[in-house]
XYZ file of C-alpha atoms in Angstrom:
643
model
C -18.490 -17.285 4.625
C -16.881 -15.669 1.358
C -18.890 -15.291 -2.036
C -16.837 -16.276 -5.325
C -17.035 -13.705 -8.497
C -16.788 -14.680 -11.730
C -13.650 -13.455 -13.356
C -13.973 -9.822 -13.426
C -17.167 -9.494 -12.028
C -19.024 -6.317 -10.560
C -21.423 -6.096 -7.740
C -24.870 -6.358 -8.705
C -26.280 -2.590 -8.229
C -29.192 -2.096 -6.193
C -30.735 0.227 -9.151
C -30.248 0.692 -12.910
C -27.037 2.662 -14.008
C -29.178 5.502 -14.538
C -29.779 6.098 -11.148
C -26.165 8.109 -11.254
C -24.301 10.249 -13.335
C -24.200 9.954 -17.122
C -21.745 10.814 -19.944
C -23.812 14.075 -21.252
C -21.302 16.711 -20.869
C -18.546 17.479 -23.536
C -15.067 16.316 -23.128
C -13.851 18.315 -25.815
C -15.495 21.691 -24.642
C -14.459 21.273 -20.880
C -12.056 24.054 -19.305
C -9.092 23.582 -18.956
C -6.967 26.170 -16.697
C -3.973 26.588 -14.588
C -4.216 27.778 -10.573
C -1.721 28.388 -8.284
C -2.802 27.643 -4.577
C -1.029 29.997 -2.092
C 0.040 27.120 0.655
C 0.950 29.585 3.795
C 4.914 27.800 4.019
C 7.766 29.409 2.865
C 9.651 25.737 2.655
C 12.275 27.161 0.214
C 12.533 29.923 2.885
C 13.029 32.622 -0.383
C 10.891 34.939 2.135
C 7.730 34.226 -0.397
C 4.235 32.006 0.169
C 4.573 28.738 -1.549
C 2.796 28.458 -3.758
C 1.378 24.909 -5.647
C 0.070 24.239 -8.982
C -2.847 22.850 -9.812
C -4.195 21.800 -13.205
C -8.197 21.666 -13.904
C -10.317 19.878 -16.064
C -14.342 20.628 -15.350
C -17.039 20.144 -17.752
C -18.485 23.411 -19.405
C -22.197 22.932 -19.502
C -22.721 23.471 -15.342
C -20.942 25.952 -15.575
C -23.059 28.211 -18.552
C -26.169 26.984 -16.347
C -24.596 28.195 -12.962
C -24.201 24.718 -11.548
C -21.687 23.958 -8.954
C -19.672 20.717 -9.296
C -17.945 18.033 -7.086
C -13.852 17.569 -7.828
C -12.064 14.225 -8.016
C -8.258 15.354 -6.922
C -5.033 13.373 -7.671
C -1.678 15.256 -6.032
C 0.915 14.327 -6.744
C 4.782 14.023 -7.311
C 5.730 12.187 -10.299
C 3.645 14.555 -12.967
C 6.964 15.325 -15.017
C 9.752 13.395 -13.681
C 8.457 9.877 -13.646
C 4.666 10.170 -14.946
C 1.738 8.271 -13.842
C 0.158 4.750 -14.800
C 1.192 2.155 -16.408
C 2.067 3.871 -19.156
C 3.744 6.372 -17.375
C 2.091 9.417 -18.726
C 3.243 13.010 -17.767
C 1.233 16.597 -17.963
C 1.306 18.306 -20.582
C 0.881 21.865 -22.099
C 0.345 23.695 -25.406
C 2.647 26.762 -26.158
C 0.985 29.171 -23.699
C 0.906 26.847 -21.150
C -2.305 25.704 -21.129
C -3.069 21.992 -19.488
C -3.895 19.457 -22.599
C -2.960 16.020 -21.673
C -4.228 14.949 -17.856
C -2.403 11.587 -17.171
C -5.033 8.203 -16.098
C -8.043 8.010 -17.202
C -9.976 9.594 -14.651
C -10.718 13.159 -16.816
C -11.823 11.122 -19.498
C -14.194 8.953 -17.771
C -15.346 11.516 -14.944
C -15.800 15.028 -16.676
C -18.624 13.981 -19.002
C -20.353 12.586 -16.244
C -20.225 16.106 -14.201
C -17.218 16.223 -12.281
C -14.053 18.354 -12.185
C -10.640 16.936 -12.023
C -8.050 18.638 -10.368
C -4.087 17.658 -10.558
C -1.899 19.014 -8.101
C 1.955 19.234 -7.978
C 3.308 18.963 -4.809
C 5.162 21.622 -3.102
C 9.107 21.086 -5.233
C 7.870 19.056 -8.247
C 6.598 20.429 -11.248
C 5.390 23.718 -11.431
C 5.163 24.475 -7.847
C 7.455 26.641 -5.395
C 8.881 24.946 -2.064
C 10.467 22.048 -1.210
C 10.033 18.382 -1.008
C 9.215 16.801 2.229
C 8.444 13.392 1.763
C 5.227 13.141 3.773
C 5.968 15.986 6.267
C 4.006 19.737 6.079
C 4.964 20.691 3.028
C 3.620 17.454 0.877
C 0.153 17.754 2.865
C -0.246 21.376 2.994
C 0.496 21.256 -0.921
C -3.005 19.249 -1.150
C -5.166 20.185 1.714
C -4.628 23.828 0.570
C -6.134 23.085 -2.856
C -8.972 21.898 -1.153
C -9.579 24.866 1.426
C -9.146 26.744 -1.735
C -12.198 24.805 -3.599
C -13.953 25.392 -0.797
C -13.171 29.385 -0.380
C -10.762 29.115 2.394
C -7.760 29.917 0.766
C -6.383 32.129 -1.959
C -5.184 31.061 -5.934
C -4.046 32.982 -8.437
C -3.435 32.647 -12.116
C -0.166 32.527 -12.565
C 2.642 31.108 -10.334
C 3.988 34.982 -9.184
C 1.126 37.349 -10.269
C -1.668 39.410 -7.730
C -4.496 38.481 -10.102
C -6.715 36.084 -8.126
C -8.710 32.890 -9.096
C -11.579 32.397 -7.861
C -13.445 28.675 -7.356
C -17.038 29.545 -7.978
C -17.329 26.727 -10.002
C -16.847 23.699 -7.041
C -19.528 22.588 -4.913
C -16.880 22.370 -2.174
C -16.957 18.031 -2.121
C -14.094 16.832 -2.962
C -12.727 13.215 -3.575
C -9.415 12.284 -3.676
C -6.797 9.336 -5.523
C -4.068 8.496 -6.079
C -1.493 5.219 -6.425
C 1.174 5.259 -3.800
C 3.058 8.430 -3.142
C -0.187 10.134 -4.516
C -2.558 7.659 -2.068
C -0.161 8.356 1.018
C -0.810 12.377 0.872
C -4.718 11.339 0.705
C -4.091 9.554 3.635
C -2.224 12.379 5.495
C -4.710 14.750 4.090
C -7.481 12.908 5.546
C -6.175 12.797 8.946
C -5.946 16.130 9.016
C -9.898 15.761 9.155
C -9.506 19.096 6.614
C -13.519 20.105 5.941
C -14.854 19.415 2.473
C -12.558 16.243 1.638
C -15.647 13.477 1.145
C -13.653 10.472 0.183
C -10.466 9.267 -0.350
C -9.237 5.825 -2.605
C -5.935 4.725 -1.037
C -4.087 2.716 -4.026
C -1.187 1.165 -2.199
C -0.618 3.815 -0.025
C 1.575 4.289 3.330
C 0.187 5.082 6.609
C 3.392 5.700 8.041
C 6.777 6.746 6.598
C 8.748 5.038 9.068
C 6.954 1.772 8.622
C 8.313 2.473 4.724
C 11.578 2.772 5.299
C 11.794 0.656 8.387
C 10.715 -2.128 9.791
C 10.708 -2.256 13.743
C 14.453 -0.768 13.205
C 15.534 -3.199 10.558
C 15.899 -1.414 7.599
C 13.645 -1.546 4.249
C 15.940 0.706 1.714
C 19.881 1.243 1.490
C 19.245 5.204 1.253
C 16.280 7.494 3.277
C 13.580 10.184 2.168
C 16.459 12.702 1.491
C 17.561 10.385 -1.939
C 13.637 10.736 -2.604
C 13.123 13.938 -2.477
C 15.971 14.321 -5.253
C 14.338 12.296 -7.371
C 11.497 14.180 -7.874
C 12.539 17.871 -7.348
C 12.183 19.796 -9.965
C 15.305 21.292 -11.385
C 14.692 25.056 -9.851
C 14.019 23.000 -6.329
C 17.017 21.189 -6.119
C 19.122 24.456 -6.334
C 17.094 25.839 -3.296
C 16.014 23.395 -0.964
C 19.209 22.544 -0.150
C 18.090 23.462 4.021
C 15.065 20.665 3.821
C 17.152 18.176 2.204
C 19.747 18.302 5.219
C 16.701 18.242 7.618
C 15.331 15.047 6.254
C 18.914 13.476 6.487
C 18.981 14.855 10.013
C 15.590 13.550 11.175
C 15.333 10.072 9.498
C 18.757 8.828 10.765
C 19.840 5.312 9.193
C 19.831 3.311 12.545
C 15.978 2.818 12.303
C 15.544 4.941 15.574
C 11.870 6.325 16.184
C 12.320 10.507 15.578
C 10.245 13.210 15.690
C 10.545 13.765 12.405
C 9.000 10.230 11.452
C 6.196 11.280 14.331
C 5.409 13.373 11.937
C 4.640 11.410 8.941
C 2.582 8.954 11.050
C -1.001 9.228 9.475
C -2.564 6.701 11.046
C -2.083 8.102 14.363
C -4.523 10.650 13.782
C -7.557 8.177 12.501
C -9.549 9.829 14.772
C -9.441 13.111 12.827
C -10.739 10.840 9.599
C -13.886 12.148 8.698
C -13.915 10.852 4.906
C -14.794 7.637 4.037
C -12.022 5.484 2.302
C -11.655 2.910 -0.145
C -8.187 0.984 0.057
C -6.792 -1.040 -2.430
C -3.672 -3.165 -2.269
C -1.880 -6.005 -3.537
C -1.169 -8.503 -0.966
C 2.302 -8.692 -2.535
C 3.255 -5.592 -2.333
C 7.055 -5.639 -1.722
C 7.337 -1.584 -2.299
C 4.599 -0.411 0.038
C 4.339 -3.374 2.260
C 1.218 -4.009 3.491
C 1.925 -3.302 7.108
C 0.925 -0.099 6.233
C -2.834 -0.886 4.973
C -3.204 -3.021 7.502
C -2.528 -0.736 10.524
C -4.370 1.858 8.528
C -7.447 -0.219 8.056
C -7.395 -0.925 11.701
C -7.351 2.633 13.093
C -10.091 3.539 10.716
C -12.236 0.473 12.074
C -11.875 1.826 15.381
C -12.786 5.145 14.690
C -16.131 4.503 13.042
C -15.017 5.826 9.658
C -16.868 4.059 6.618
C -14.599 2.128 4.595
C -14.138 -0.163 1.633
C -11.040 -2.747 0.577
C -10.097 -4.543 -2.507
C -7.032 -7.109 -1.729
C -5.213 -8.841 -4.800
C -2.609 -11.084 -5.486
C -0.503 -8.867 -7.626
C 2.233 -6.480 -5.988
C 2.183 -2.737 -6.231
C -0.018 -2.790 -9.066
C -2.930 -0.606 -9.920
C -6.426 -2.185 -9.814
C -7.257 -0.547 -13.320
C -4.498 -2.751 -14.583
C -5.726 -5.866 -13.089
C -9.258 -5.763 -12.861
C -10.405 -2.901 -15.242
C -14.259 -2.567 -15.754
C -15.326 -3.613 -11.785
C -12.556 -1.052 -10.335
C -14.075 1.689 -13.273
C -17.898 0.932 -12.234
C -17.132 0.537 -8.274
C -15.090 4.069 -8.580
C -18.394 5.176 -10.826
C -20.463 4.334 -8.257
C -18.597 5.033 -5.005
C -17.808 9.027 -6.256
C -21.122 9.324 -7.084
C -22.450 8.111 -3.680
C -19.671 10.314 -1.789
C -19.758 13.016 -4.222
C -23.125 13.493 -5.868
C -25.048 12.032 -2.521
C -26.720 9.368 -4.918
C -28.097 6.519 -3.277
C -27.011 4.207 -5.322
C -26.426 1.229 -2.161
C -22.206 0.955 -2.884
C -22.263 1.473 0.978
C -23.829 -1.521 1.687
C -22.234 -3.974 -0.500
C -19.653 -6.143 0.474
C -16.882 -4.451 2.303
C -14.051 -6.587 0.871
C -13.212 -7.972 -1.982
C -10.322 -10.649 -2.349
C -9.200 -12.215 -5.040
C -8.050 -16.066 -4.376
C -6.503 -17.243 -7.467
C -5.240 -15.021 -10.565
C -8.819 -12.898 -12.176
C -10.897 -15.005 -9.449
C -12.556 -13.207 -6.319
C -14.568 -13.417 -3.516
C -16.288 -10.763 -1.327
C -16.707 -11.098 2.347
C -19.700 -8.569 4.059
C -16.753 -7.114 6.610
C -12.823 -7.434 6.758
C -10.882 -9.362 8.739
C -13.606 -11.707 8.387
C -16.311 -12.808 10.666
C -15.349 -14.894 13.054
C -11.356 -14.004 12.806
C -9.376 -14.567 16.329
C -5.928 -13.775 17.177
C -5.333 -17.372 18.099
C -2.181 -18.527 20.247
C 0.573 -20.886 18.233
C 2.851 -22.750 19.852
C 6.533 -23.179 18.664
C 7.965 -26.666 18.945
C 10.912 -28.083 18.522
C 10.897 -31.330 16.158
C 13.508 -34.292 15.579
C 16.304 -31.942 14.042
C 17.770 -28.761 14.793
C 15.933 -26.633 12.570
C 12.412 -28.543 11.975
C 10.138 -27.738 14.674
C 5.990 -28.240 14.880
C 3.197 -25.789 14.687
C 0.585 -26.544 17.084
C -2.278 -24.910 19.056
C -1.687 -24.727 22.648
C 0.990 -22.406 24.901
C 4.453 -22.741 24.417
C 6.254 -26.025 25.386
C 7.760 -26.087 29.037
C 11.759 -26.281 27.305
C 13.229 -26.945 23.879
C 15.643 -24.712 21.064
C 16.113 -23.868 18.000
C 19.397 -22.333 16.403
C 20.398 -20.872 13.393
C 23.026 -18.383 11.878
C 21.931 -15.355 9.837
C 23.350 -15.792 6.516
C 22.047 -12.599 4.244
C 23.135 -14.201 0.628
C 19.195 -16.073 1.532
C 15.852 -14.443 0.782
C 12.086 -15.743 2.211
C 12.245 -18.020 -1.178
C 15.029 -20.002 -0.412
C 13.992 -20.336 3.054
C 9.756 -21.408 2.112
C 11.984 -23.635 -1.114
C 13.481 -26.167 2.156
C 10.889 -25.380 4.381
C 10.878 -29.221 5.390
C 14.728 -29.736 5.223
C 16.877 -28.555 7.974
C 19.504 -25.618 7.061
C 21.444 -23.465 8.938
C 20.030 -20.460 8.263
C 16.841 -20.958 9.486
C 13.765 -22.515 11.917
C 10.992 -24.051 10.155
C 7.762 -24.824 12.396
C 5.282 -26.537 9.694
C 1.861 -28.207 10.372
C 0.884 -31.702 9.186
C -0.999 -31.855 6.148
C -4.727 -30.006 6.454
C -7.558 -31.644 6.470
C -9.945 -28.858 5.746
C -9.149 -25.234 4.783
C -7.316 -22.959 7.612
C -8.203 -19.103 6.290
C -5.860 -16.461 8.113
C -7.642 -12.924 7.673
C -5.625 -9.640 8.973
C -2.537 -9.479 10.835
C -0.564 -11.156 13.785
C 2.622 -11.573 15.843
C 5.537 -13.582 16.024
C 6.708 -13.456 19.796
C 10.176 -14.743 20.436
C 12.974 -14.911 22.754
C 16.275 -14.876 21.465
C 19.865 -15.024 22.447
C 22.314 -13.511 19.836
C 26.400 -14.205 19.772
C 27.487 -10.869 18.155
C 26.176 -7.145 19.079
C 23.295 -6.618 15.914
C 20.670 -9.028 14.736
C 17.960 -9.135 12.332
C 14.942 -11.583 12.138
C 12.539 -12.133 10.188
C 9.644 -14.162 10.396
C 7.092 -15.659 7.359
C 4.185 -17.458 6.602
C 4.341 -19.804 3.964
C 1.233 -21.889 2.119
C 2.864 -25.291 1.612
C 1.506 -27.139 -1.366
C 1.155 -26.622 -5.186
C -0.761 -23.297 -6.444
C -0.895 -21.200 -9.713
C -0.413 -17.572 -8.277
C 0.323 -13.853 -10.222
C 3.722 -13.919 -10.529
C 4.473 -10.771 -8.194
C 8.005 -11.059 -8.064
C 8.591 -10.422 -12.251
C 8.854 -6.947 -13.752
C 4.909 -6.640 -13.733
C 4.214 -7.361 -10.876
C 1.407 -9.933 -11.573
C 0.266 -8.625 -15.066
C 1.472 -8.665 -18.255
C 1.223 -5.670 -20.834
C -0.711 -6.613 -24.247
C -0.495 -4.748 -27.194
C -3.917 -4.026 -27.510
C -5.850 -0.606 -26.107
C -9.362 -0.631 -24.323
C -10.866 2.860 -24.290
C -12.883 4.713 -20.709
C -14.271 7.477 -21.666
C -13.841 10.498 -24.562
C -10.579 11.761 -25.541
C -9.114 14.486 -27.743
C -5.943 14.933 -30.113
C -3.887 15.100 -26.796
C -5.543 13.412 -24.171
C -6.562 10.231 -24.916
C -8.777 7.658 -23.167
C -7.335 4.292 -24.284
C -4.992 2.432 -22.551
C -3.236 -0.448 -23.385
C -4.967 -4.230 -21.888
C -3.240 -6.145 -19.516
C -3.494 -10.072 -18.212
C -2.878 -12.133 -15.129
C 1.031 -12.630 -15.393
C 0.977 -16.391 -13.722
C 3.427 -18.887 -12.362
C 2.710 -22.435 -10.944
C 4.816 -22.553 -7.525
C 5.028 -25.502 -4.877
C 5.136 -22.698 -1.644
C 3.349 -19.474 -1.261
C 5.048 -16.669 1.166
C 1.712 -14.658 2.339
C 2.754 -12.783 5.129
C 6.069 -11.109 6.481
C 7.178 -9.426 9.316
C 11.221 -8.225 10.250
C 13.315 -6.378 13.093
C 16.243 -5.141 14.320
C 16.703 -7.055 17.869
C 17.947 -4.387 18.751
C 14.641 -2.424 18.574
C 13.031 -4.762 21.189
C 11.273 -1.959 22.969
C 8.049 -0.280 22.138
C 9.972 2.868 22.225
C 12.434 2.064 18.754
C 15.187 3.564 20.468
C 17.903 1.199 19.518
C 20.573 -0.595 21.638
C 23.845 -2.646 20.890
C 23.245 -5.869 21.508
C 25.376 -8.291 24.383
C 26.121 -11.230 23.274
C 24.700 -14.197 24.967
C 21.937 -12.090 26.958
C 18.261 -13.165 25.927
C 16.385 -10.535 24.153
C 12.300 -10.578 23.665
C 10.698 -8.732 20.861
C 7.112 -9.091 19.325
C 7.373 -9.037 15.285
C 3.962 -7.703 13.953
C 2.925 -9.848 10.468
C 1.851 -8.001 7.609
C -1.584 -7.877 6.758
C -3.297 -10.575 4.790
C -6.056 -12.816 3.490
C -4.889 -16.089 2.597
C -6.724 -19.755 2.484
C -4.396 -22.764 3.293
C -6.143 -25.511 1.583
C -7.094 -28.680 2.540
C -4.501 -30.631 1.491
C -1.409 -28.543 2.148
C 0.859 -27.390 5.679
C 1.408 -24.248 7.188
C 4.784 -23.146 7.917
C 5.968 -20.460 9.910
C 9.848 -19.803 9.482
C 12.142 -17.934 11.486
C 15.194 -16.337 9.886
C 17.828 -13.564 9.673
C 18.309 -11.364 7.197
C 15.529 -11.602 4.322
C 17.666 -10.994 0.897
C 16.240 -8.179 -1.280
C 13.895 -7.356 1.535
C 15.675 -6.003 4.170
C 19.270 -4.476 4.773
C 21.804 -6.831 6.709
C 22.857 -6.084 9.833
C 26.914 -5.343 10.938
C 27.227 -8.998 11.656
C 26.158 -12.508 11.019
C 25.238 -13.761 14.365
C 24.145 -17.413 15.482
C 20.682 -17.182 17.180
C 19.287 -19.448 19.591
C 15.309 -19.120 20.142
C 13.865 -20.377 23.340
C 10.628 -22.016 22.330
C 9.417 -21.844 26.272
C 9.229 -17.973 25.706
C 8.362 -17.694 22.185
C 4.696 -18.072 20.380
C 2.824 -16.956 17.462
C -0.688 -14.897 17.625
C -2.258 -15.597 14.253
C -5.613 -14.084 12.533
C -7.623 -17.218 12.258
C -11.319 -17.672 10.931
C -12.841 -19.531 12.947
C -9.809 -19.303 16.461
C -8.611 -22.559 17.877
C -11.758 -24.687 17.058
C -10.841 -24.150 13.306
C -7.083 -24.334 13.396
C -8.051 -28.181 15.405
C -10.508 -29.164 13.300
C -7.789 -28.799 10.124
C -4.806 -29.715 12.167
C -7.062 -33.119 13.120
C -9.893 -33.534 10.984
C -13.211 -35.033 12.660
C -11.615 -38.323 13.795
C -9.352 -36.126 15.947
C -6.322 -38.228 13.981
C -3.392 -36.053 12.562
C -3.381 -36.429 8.924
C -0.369 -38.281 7.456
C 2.204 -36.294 6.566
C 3.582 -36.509 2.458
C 6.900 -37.713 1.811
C 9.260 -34.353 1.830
C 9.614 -32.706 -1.622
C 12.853 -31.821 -3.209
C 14.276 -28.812 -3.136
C 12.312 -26.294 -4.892
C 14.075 -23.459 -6.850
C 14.481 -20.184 -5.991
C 11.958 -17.490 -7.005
C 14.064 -14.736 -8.837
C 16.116 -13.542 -5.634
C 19.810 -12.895 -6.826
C 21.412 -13.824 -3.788
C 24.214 -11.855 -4.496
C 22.019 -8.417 -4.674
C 22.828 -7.600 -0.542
C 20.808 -4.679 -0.435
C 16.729 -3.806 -1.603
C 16.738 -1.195 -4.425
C 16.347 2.160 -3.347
C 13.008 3.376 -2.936
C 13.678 6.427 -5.427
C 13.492 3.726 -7.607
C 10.105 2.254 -6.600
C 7.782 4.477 -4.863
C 5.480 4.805 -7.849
């Protein structure tokens, strides 16, 4: 059972506002200062500590009473080269150096209410020394030494190659941190360090595992790997040393989607156990840059660890939730800092753990996510009347049948969900009849199948698809789901160079007749656990389990599920050497999908109460294409995207 929000709408708090902090300390008279935390690497190897810079803003009032005070932490790559936000704001400084403008709104809103915020460059960006390692040591080290540092573990100083030492009197030691993608994925790898002193973190689109960004199960994501990253964001001094690490990232994150040490490495969510902050994740379902593989595996090591947690899921892509649902994300970040941060019991623990939103600005909360009641629930594969149109049913796999098709990478997961009811070569379309009540899917699943290829590489892919009219954000235009207005909303106090209003945005809509909701692609190649790739042999049987994307999605009554099997996804993933025809043997093949309610629900829609299919609608025409340009063969380079 969900609960629908109003447009926009906040929890209901268990106590007045009062009950946490306020806006009495001055945003004008805060500090502002410049540290530089000595990280312990030499990744430049110049024979010289690394050391990282990190920009404060803390209000001045504790301080003159001797007060201690908790620190909300963003590190971070992009603070010159790409900025931050929507509006992509940068740091900057006055003439001595001196921090004036903090990008996002978080110093404006957060220091007059009593906390410090503290922006770190990572190790090769910025103003920092070292290298840029995309995830590895150097990126978490950069972070997690800040902290040790608020909490009188390690050593600053107050200039970037000076003896004069800075001390952190100031901090409580409790520290928060946040951060949108690259920035959320070194939360996440500072948190499973289980570093002491790091309270919280809020994951905004982050990774959980670097591989799983740049592959997926050996097919790859991007037409370049972290080594084209790292250049992107090096400072200028960094890219004329680091030279070494940028061969060593080459080296260990080879291009044939093998499983390395080096990618080991970067796996966060590995070390859940080690989690000992709670964490608030927030992602948009159509995320296409951060794919949501890596919440969801995320989400499900914390859950099995115990560690407290919190999720927000939209429709938009790899969006911000301050730019699609501004004054709830701004009073559930209010309220969850100061539970984790300033131990007030203000009850944000025990609200709803998820919130979802169904339709563009419209949401519903559900107590715990994947739902209640969500079973991995067995789907069998059949085939149909024509090569190509098969059934989705409950029940094992049929005792024989095929289905063929030829990879044909000029077609993306539109075109495919566009003729989802009209045989094509390029694909196998297993669809439902029409619902006859709702059929909720809530999490991940699997796509098992068995599959004979005629050439010596093969990709597949595999996606869900809503089938039936719907007005949805538009995730695949330039915002991503939201539109930019001219018009500024203001969160919190602001100064001649740092201000606090930010432009307005809206729901960016499209009405659509299909609705891809969950994805998942491979290399056959990469059939074994182990990603250790092998050339294929052409007409030998291969079987490999694709994992689905996480998800929340609500077929309604009144539409079909369809679950398609493909190639090559266009714009999603890289092709493979050939174009090879694929035959799938249905007998060894299944789905495993997150279902509220298991098999009684899936019947109950797939039947209704009279235990009578419902009558199928007459097939639609061809719908068009969603914005793929099937001639673009390759995804844009994540140097392009990872902000």
């Amino acid at each position: 059972m969900f609960v629908l929000l109003a447009p926009g709408a906040a929890h209901a708090r268990p106590g007045p506002l009062d009950t946490g902090s306020q806006p009495v300390d001055s945003y004008a008279g805060a500090i502002r200062q410049s540290v530089w935390v000595d990280t312990g690497l030499d990744g430049d190897h110049d024979g010289k500590t690394d050391r990282v810079a990190a920009d404060i803003i803390r209000p001045s009032e504790p301080a003159a009473a001797g007060q201690k005070v908790p620190v909300i932490m963003d590190a971070s790559p992009y603070y010159s080269c790409c900025g931050r936000g929507n509006e992509s704001q940068v740091k900057t400084y006055d003439t001595s150096g001196n921090p004036v403008g903090f990008p996002l709104f978080y110093d404006n809103y957060f220091v007059p209410r009593g906390y410090a915020v503290v922006l770190v460059d990572l190790a090769g960006t910025d103003r920092s020394d070292g290298c840029v390692d995309v995830g590895g040591a150097s990126d978490i080290t950069s972070a997690k030494s800040v902290i040790d540092w608020l909490n009188g573990r390690a050593t600053a100083y107050t200039t970037r190659t000076g003896g004069t030492t800075a001390q952190a009197g100031w901090s409580n030691g409790s520290v928060g941190m946040i951060g949108k993608s690259w920035d959320a994925t070194v939360a996440n790898g500072v948190a499973a360090t289980g570093v002491d002193g790091l309270k919280t973190i809020v994951d905004i689109s982050g990774i959980s595992s670097w591989y799983d960004y740049y592959f997926a199960q050996g097919a790859a994501l991007y037409d370049g790997g972290p080594d084209a990253l790292a250049s992107a964001v090096e400072s200028s001094g960094a890219q004329s040393r680091c030279s070494a690490e940028q061969q060593a990232l080459r080296t260990g994150a080879p291009r044939n989607g093998d499983w390395t040490t080096a990618w080991q490495d970067r796996d966060y969510y590995a070390n859940a156990s080690k989690v000992k902050a709670s964490v608030f994740v927030a992602q948009g379902m159509q995320d296409l840059n951060v794919r949501t593989k890596n919440f969801g595996q995320w989400w499900d090591a914390l859950a099995a660890n115990g560690v407290q947690r919190k999720i927000w899921l939209s429709q938009t892509g790899h969006v911000d939730p301050f730019d699609y649902r501004r004054s709830a994300w701004v009073d559930t970040l209010h309220q969850w800092f100061d539970h984790y941060l300033m131990n007030v019991d203000n009850g944000v623990q025990s609200q709803p753990m998820a919130d979802i939103e169904r339709t563009p600005d419209h949401w519903t909360t559900d107590a715990v996510w994947p739902a209640p009641g969500t079973t991995a629930t067995q789907v069998a594969l059949k085939p149909g009347a024509a090569n190509g149109l098969g059934t989705l049913s409950a029940g094992a796999p049929p005792a024989t049948g095929t289905e063929k098709f030829t990879d044909n990478p000029a077609r993306s997961e539109d075109d495919w969900a566009a003729q989802a009811t009209q045989a094509t070569a390029d694909k196998a379309s297993f669809t439902t009849g029409v619902l006859s009540s709702d059929l909720r899917l809530s999490g991940g699943g699997t796509v098992t199948l068995t599959a004979t290829p005629s050439t010596t590489s093969a990709h597949l892919s595999a996606v869900l698809v809503d089938l039936g009219p719907a007005t949805i954000r538009d995730y695949e235009a330039g915002g991503e789901g939201i539109t930019t207005l001219g018009t500024r909303s203001c969160w919190g106090d602001s100064t001649s160079g740092d201000s606090a209003c930010y432009l307005d945005t809206a729901a960016d809509t499209e009405s659509v007749q299909q609705t891809v909701f969950s994805r998942g692609w491979a290399d056959l190649g990469h059939y074994a656990p182990s990603l250790k790739g092998v050339s294929l042999t052409p007409g030998k049987a291969y079987t490999i389990t694709l994992q689905l994307a996480s998800s929340d999605h609500v077929v309604p009554a009144g539409h079909r599920l369809a679950l398609i099997v493909a190639g090559t996804d266009n714009g999603l993933i890289v092709a493979p050497s050939t174009k090879p025809a694929i035959s799938i043997d249905l007998s060894r093949s299944s789905a495993n999908l997150p279902l509220v309610g298991g098999l009684p629900a899936l019947a109950h829609a797939l039947h209704g109460a009279s235990g009578q299919h419902a009558a199928a609608p007459a097939a639609p025409a061809t719908a068009p294409s969603r914005g793929h340009d099937p001639t673009a063969a390759l995804p844009a380079s994540p140097a392009e995207r990872l902000r």
